[in-house]
Amino acid sequence: MRIRAALAAAALLAAGAPARAADMVCASTSSQGLVCLDSAGFKQFTRRGGQLPDDRIADLAVCGGTVFVAAGEAIVGFDGAAFTPPATVGRGLLERISCHEKGGLWAASQTAISHNDEAGWRHFDLAAAGAPRNARVRGIAAGPGGAMWATLGDGHVLHFDGKEWRLFRAGQGFRAKHAFGPIVVDRAGQVWLPFAKGLYTWKKEKWEQERGLAAANFISADLGNRLWLSSGARVAVVDDGRMREIPTDHNTRAVAADSSGAVWAATEFGLARYSGTAWESRQMHNSDLADNDLMLIAVLGRGAALPPPVAQAKGALAGRAEWSDGKPIAEADVQVCGVRAFDFGIGKGPCDDKPLAAKATTNAAGEFRFAGLAPGNYHFVIRPKGGKRWIRFATDPDRLKVAPGEAKNAGPIALDAKIRDAK
């Protein structure tokens, strides 16, 4: 199986083989596949392009010189030059993956956790491993020797030492119930688990609390065993027990460091890089990046240099606002912006202080048009005539996405007529 061959190659690189891994940064998008940056610039990889089994990526993992991509029911490997054929795990849709150069590849689906090494796939039903009924895997971390740690949505942690399973929960390893998510094993084999107040780590057969970013939604470990965490617009690094925060401008979904020490972040508003003094980012409006709404991050080698900013051709976004009974929402205030916007009731429009913001008013037929829009993933809010609160319209991300030079028609944007009738 090609994925086993790719994993074996990654192990050879980690062991000191002369082959050199690519220098590259990849990020998953909300629904448009994978975007990668190398010395040649930005590239996009999709199902239509033949590289991915699905455009909605569940997880990314890095081993040596290979980025593993879980999409749909299969995994592909990418070394910067070519993709392996999709390898179907065989347990339905994948939700999480993790790999270790000396421990193989792990994948989690809705009902099972599966392990791949030189012997092929081995499947473990979650229930048989001790997981509660209907438990879902939230995070997974591979360790050396075929070991694995997994967090479950109900505050449980599963551990496999290569032979036996062990379950931790409130009253059994933890004093209280937690909402666990991501988990990581560093290069020294130490496991790290974010929770609401910091970090847990497994030492001397018990869980101990360590300092860390509160309620982190992502964690990664770099080559120097520094931990990188993100929570909202906050990024932090934990180095030998000392934590330093590095604020960002936008909601950060994932963060990882390259071998040169530069830090990369997948954000709701493009790809960002921190070199030690300041963040620099690229978006659709100033680069060839195919999507701004980035979710996960994977870094190979020294990463890449951000290309010089280049303004892209502007486009337009039009549509029709209507009530669910088909009547137009006439003379309504509408706004769009490049990040999610919410009405906090403080007297200004939700998009007023957001990037790529634009305003318009619907006509008698409920129609609106935003001309001269920079390329980007847009979010739409509306305030019906006479209303006091703004309403956020949630939809497929591609529906409000404007490519360079594109005149996008979003079609009808419908709101529940009960909102109108409640006046």
mmCIF file of C-alpha atoms in Angstrom, residues 110-372:
data_model
loop_
_atom_site.group_PDB
_atom_site.id
_atom_site.type_symbol
_atom_site.label_atom_id
_atom_site.label_comp_id
_atom_site.label_asym_id
_atom_site.label_seq_id
_atom_site.Cartn_x
_atom_site.Cartn_y
_atom_site.Cartn_z
ATOM 1 C CA GLN A 110 -17.012 7.597 14.202
ATOM 2 C CA THR A 111 -16.873 4.040 15.554
ATOM 3 C CA ALA A 112 -13.250 2.915 15.483
ATOM 4 C CA ILE A 113 -9.603 3.835 15.864
ATOM 5 C CA SER A 114 -7.293 2.290 13.266
ATOM 6 C CA HIS A 115 -3.510 1.808 13.181
ATOM 7 C CA ASN A 116 -1.292 1.391 10.123
ATOM 8 C CA ASP A 117 2.315 0.231 10.166
ATOM 9 C CA GLU A 118 4.336 -2.152 7.988
ATOM 10 C CA ALA A 119 1.795 -4.896 8.709
ATOM 11 C CA GLY A 120 -1.179 -2.932 7.327
ATOM 12 C CA TRP A 121 -4.356 -1.640 8.981
ATOM 13 C CA ARG A 122 -5.520 -2.889 12.347
ATOM 14 C CA HIS A 123 -8.902 -1.705 13.626
ATOM 15 C CA PHE A 124 -10.104 -1.214 17.208
ATOM 16 C CA ASP A 125 -13.793 -0.592 17.855
ATOM 17 C CA LEU A 126 -14.208 2.315 20.258
ATOM 18 C CA ALA A 127 -16.637 0.385 22.439
ATOM 19 C CA ALA A 128 -14.242 -2.558 22.717
ATOM 20 C CA ALA A 129 -11.433 -0.162 23.668
ATOM 21 C CA GLY A 130 -13.469 1.056 26.630
ATOM 22 C CA ALA A 131 -15.023 4.216 25.197
ATOM 23 C CA PRO A 132 -18.532 5.152 26.371
ATOM 24 C CA ARG A 133 -21.435 4.522 24.032
ATOM 25 C CA ASN A 134 -21.703 7.020 21.139
ATOM 26 C CA ALA A 135 -18.404 8.672 22.129
ATOM 27 C CA ARG A 136 -16.649 10.640 19.375
ATOM 28 C CA VAL A 137 -12.921 11.159 19.047
ATOM 29 C CA ARG A 138 -12.005 14.846 19.427
ATOM 30 C CA GLY A 139 -8.219 14.579 19.282
ATOM 31 C CA ILE A 140 -5.616 11.906 18.600
ATOM 32 C CA ALA A 141 -1.851 11.758 19.116
ATOM 33 C CA ALA A 142 0.485 8.980 17.974
ATOM 34 C CA GLY A 143 3.487 8.030 20.070
ATOM 35 C CA PRO A 144 6.526 5.788 19.632
ATOM 36 C CA GLY A 145 6.200 2.017 19.518
ATOM 37 C CA GLY A 146 2.612 2.046 18.284
ATOM 38 C CA ALA A 147 1.313 3.961 21.304
ATOM 39 C CA MET A 148 -1.640 6.338 20.968
ATOM 40 C CA TRP A 149 -3.635 8.845 23.024
ATOM 41 C CA ALA A 150 -7.152 10.002 22.123
ATOM 42 C CA THR A 151 -9.585 12.468 23.669
ATOM 43 C CA LEU A 152 -13.318 11.838 23.555
ATOM 44 C CA GLY A 153 -16.109 14.392 23.485
ATOM 45 C CA ASP A 154 -17.453 13.535 26.928
ATOM 46 C CA GLY A 155 -14.261 14.240 28.858
ATOM 47 C CA HIS A 156 -12.630 10.829 28.508
ATOM 48 C CA VAL A 157 -9.072 10.024 27.415
ATOM 49 C CA LEU A 158 -8.070 6.701 25.850
ATOM 50 C CA HIS A 159 -4.496 5.398 25.889
ATOM 51 C CA PHE A 160 -3.078 2.439 23.983
ATOM 52 C CA ASP A 161 0.459 1.408 24.961
ATOM 53 C CA GLY A 162 0.883 -0.958 22.033
ATOM 54 C CA LYS A 163 -0.730 -3.870 23.841
ATOM 55 C CA GLU A 164 -3.512 -2.742 26.167
ATOM 56 C CA TRP A 165 -6.124 0.010 26.403
ATOM 57 C CA ARG A 166 -6.627 2.308 29.356
ATOM 58 C CA LEU A 167 -9.404 4.833 30.023
ATOM 59 C CA PHE A 168 -9.155 8.060 32.048
ATOM 60 C CA ARG A 169 -12.121 10.172 33.146
ATOM 61 C CA ALA A 170 -13.447 12.225 36.067
ATOM 62 C CA GLY A 171 -12.758 10.212 39.216
ATOM 63 C CA GLN A 172 -10.411 7.945 37.287
ATOM 64 C CA GLY A 173 -7.284 9.973 36.574
ATOM 65 C CA PHE A 174 -8.955 13.408 36.609
ATOM 66 C CA ARG A 175 -10.585 15.170 39.544
ATOM 67 C CA ALA A 176 -13.270 16.788 37.410
ATOM 68 C CA LYS A 177 -14.967 16.356 34.050
ATOM 69 C CA HIS A 178 -13.370 18.343 31.232
ATOM 70 C CA ALA A 179 -14.260 19.215 27.654
ATOM 71 C CA PHE A 180 -11.092 17.895 26.050
ATOM 72 C CA GLY A 181 -10.183 18.487 22.407
ATOM 73 C CA PRO A 182 -6.693 18.465 20.873
ATOM 74 C CA ILE A 183 -3.805 16.423 22.273
ATOM 75 C CA VAL A 184 -0.158 16.076 21.242
ATOM 76 C CA VAL A 185 2.888 13.902 21.929
ATOM 77 C CA ASP A 186 6.167 15.814 21.666
ATOM 78 C CA ARG A 187 9.426 14.453 20.253
ATOM 79 C CA ALA A 188 10.487 13.288 23.715
ATOM 80 C CA GLY A 189 7.347 11.149 23.962
ATOM 81 C CA GLN A 190 5.654 13.444 26.492
ATOM 82 C CA VAL A 191 1.885 13.827 26.104
ATOM 83 C CA TRP A 192 0.246 17.259 26.473
ATOM 84 C CA LEU A 193 -3.468 17.883 26.856
ATOM 85 C CA PRO A 194 -5.072 21.368 26.880
ATOM 86 C CA PHE A 195 -8.053 22.025 29.137
ATOM 87 C CA ALA A 196 -9.982 25.065 30.359
ATOM 88 C CA LYS A 197 -7.298 26.292 32.766
ATOM 89 C CA GLY A 198 -4.045 25.231 31.101
ATOM 90 C CA LEU A 199 -2.344 21.929 30.304
ATOM 91 C CA TYR A 200 -2.293 18.400 31.622
ATOM 92 C CA THR A 201 0.732 16.167 31.129
ATOM 93 C CA TRP A 202 1.200 12.495 31.971
ATOM 94 C CA LYS A 203 4.044 11.982 34.462
ATOM 95 C CA LYS A 204 4.866 9.052 36.720
ATOM 96 C CA GLU A 205 1.545 7.336 36.060
ATOM 97 C CA LYS A 206 -0.629 10.337 36.845
ATOM 98 C CA TRP A 207 -1.968 13.514 35.231
ATOM 99 C CA GLU A 208 -0.274 16.702 36.411
ATOM 100 C CA GLN A 209 -1.262 20.294 35.651
ATOM 101 C CA GLU A 210 1.165 22.619 33.884
ATOM 102 C CA ARG A 211 0.982 26.222 32.782
ATOM 103 C CA GLY A 212 -0.605 26.778 29.380
ATOM 104 C CA LEU A 213 -2.995 28.925 27.376
ATOM 105 C CA ALA A 214 -6.496 28.611 28.824
ATOM 106 C CA ALA A 215 -9.060 26.792 26.674
ATOM 107 C CA ALA A 216 -6.661 26.227 23.774
ATOM 108 C CA ASN A 217 -8.379 24.963 20.621
ATOM 109 C CA PHE A 218 -5.137 23.697 19.039
ATOM 110 C CA ILE A 219 -1.727 22.442 20.147
ATOM 111 C CA SER A 220 1.428 21.398 18.317
ATOM 112 C CA ALA A 221 5.018 20.596 19.314
ATOM 113 C CA ASP A 222 8.027 21.797 17.326
ATOM 114 C CA LEU A 223 11.449 20.204 16.803
ATOM 115 C CA GLY A 224 12.723 21.799 20.013
ATOM 116 C CA ASN A 225 9.768 20.432 22.012
ATOM 117 C CA ARG A 226 8.266 23.870 22.428
ATOM 118 C CA LEU A 227 4.471 23.775 22.563
ATOM 119 C CA TRP A 228 2.397 26.095 20.389
ATOM 120 C CA LEU A 229 -1.217 26.791 21.343
ATOM 121 C CA SER A 230 -4.034 28.926 19.999
ATOM 122 C CA SER A 231 -7.276 30.204 21.509
ATOM 123 C CA GLY A 232 -9.320 32.731 19.565
ATOM 124 C CA ALA A 233 -6.987 35.560 18.536
ATOM 125 C CA ARG A 234 -4.343 34.453 21.033
ATOM 126 C CA VAL A 235 -1.259 32.364 20.295
ATOM 127 C CA ALA A 236 1.151 31.199 22.994
ATOM 128 C CA VAL A 237 4.392 29.255 23.183
ATOM 129 C CA VAL A 238 5.375 27.133 26.186
ATOM 130 C CA ASP A 239 9.128 26.582 26.430
ATOM 131 C CA ASP A 240 10.477 24.593 29.376
ATOM 132 C CA GLY A 241 7.487 25.551 31.516
ATOM 133 C CA ARG A 242 7.557 29.255 30.639
ATOM 134 C CA MET A 243 4.681 30.647 28.580
ATOM 135 C CA ARG A 244 4.728 33.686 26.313
ATOM 136 C CA GLU A 245 1.664 35.020 24.507
ATOM 137 C CA ILE A 246 1.783 36.381 20.960
ATOM 138 C CA PRO A 247 -1.521 38.145 20.102
ATOM 139 C CA THR A 248 -2.812 37.941 16.550
ATOM 140 C CA ASP A 249 -5.249 40.086 14.595
ATOM 141 C CA HIS A 250 -7.766 37.356 13.812
ATOM 142 C CA ASN A 251 -9.233 34.107 15.072
ATOM 143 C CA THR A 252 -6.490 31.491 14.798
ATOM 144 C CA ARG A 253 -7.536 27.892 14.142
ATOM 145 C CA ALA A 254 -4.116 26.172 14.108
ATOM 146 C CA VAL A 255 -0.457 27.073 14.661
ATOM 147 C CA ALA A 256 2.877 25.300 14.062
ATOM 148 C CA ALA A 257 6.574 26.209 13.834
ATOM 149 C CA ASP A 258 8.961 25.359 10.998
ATOM 150 C CA SER A 259 12.550 24.156 11.449
ATOM 151 C CA SER A 260 13.890 27.730 11.263
ATOM 152 C CA GLY A 261 11.768 28.780 14.242
ATOM 153 C CA ALA A 262 9.217 30.827 12.299
ATOM 154 C CA VAL A 263 5.602 30.263 13.347
ATOM 155 C CA TRP A 264 2.715 29.701 10.918
ATOM 156 C CA ALA A 265 -0.966 30.199 11.676
ATOM 157 C CA ALA A 266 -4.107 29.152 9.827
ATOM 158 C CA THR A 267 -6.630 31.908 10.542
ATOM 159 C CA GLU A 268 -10.136 32.925 9.536
ATOM 160 C CA PHE A 269 -8.497 35.641 7.439
ATOM 161 C CA GLY A 270 -5.635 33.987 5.598
ATOM 162 C CA LEU A 271 -2.193 32.524 6.273
ATOM 163 C CA ALA A 272 0.023 34.290 8.827
ATOM 164 C CA ARG A 273 3.735 34.003 9.655
ATOM 165 C CA TYR A 274 5.540 35.191 12.794
ATOM 166 C CA SER A 275 9.311 35.588 12.526
ATOM 167 C CA GLY A 276 9.901 36.719 16.100
ATOM 168 C CA THR A 277 8.937 40.388 15.941
ATOM 169 C CA ALA A 278 5.601 40.727 14.136
ATOM 170 C CA TRP A 279 2.937 38.809 12.249
ATOM 171 C CA GLU A 280 2.768 39.087 8.473
ATOM 172 C CA SER A 281 -0.105 37.578 6.514
ATOM 173 C CA ARG A 282 -1.436 36.950 3.038
ATOM 174 C CA GLN A 283 -5.025 36.790 1.875
ATOM 175 C CA MET A 284 -6.900 36.417 -1.393
ATOM 176 C CA HIS A 285 -6.859 40.156 -2.075
ATOM 177 C CA ASN A 286 -3.058 40.490 -1.919
ATOM 178 C CA SER A 287 -1.769 37.121 -3.147
ATOM 179 C CA ASP A 288 -2.626 33.977 -5.124
ATOM 180 C CA LEU A 289 -4.025 32.307 -2.000
ATOM 181 C CA ALA A 290 -7.187 30.481 -3.124
ATOM 182 C CA ASP A 291 -9.154 30.790 0.138
ATOM 183 C CA ASN A 292 -9.027 32.941 3.285
ATOM 184 C CA ASP A 293 -10.975 30.643 5.615
ATOM 185 C CA LEU A 294 -8.170 28.341 6.799
ATOM 186 C CA MET A 295 -8.638 25.597 9.370
ATOM 187 C CA LEU A 296 -5.573 23.349 9.927
ATOM 188 C CA ILE A 297 -1.838 23.794 9.379
ATOM 189 C CA ALA A 298 1.050 21.483 8.405
ATOM 190 C CA VAL A 299 4.680 22.572 8.012
ATOM 191 C CA LEU A 300 7.589 20.789 6.324
ATOM 192 C CA GLY A 301 11.228 21.790 6.745
ATOM 193 C CA ARG A 302 11.894 25.524 6.806
ATOM 194 C CA GLY A 303 8.424 26.420 5.587
ATOM 195 C CA ALA A 304 8.508 29.058 2.860
ATOM 196 C CA ALA A 305 8.877 32.780 2.344
ATOM 197 C CA LEU A 306 5.639 34.718 2.050
ATOM 198 C CA PRO A 307 5.420 36.133 -1.486
ATOM 199 C CA PRO A 308 5.417 39.930 -1.883
ATOM 200 C CA PRO A 309 1.875 41.346 -1.631
ATOM 201 C CA VAL A 310 0.243 41.902 -5.020
ATOM 202 C CA ALA A 311 -3.213 43.480 -5.318
ATOM 203 C CA GLN A 312 -5.740 41.228 -7.063
ATOM 204 C CA ALA A 313 -8.568 42.271 -9.386
ATOM 205 C CA LYS A 314 -11.729 43.375 -7.601
ATOM 206 C CA GLY A 315 -15.130 41.797 -8.105
ATOM 207 C CA ALA A 316 -18.741 42.188 -7.006
ATOM 208 C CA LEU A 317 -21.375 40.426 -4.913
ATOM 209 C CA ALA A 318 -25.117 40.646 -5.553
ATOM 210 C CA GLY A 319 -28.236 38.899 -4.300
ATOM 211 C CA ARG A 320 -31.818 39.287 -3.125
ATOM 212 C CA ALA A 321 -32.931 39.483 0.512
ATOM 213 C CA GLU A 322 -36.359 37.976 1.113
ATOM 214 C CA TRP A 323 -38.535 36.607 3.876
ATOM 215 C CA SER A 324 -39.223 32.895 4.037
ATOM 216 C CA ASP A 325 -42.692 33.510 2.546
ATOM 217 C CA GLY A 326 -41.074 35.021 -0.569
ATOM 218 C CA LYS A 327 -41.760 38.697 0.152
ATOM 219 C CA PRO A 328 -38.787 41.031 -0.406
ATOM 220 C CA ILE A 329 -36.912 42.640 2.464
ATOM 221 C CA ALA A 330 -36.996 46.172 1.077
ATOM 222 C CA GLU A 331 -34.896 49.147 2.189
ATOM 223 C CA ALA A 332 -32.843 47.046 4.582
ATOM 224 C CA ASP A 333 -29.305 47.869 5.652
ATOM 225 C CA VAL A 334 -26.855 45.161 4.576
ATOM 226 C CA GLN A 335 -23.154 44.730 5.251
ATOM 227 C CA VAL A 336 -20.447 42.271 4.249
ATOM 228 C CA CYS A 337 -16.947 41.785 5.644
ATOM 229 C CA GLY A 338 -14.057 39.361 5.433
ATOM 230 C CA VAL A 339 -14.484 37.750 8.875
ATOM 231 C CA ARG A 340 -17.429 36.637 10.990
ATOM 232 C CA ALA A 341 -19.426 39.534 12.401
ATOM 233 C CA PHE A 342 -21.886 39.652 15.289
ATOM 234 C CA ASP A 343 -24.232 42.322 16.643
ATOM 235 C CA PHE A 344 -23.221 43.124 20.211
ATOM 236 C CA GLY A 345 -25.799 45.898 20.537
ATOM 237 C CA ILE A 346 -23.270 48.717 20.862
ATOM 238 C CA GLY A 347 -24.740 50.986 18.213
ATOM 239 C CA LYS A 348 -22.565 50.261 15.196
ATOM 240 C CA GLY A 349 -22.779 47.782 12.366
ATOM 241 C CA PRO A 350 -21.138 44.393 12.967
ATOM 242 C CA CYS A 351 -18.835 44.873 9.965
ATOM 243 C CA ASP A 352 -17.868 48.500 10.632
ATOM 244 C CA ASP A 353 -14.434 47.684 12.067
ATOM 245 C CA LYS A 354 -13.798 44.438 10.173
ATOM 246 C CA PRO A 355 -11.526 43.877 7.143
ATOM 247 C CA LEU A 356 -12.993 44.079 3.618
ATOM 248 C CA ALA A 357 -16.132 45.788 4.968
ATOM 249 C CA ALA A 358 -18.779 47.185 2.611
ATOM 250 C CA LYS A 359 -22.297 48.613 3.050
ATOM 251 C CA ALA A 360 -25.404 48.737 0.889
ATOM 252 C CA THR A 361 -29.195 49.074 1.040
ATOM 253 C CA THR A 362 -31.711 46.752 -0.580
ATOM 254 C CA ASN A 363 -34.109 48.200 -3.165
ATOM 255 C CA ALA A 364 -37.882 47.706 -3.298
ATOM 256 C CA ALA A 365 -37.376 44.185 -4.664
ATOM 257 C CA GLY A 366 -34.931 43.281 -1.884
ATOM 258 C CA GLU A 367 -31.981 43.312 -4.276
ATOM 259 C CA PHE A 368 -28.517 44.430 -3.247
ATOM 260 C CA ARG A 369 -25.137 44.742 -4.921
ATOM 261 C CA PHE A 370 -21.650 45.369 -3.577
ATOM 262 C CA ALA A 371 -19.346 46.633 -6.321
ATOM 263 C CA GLY A 372 -15.570 46.913 -6.170
#
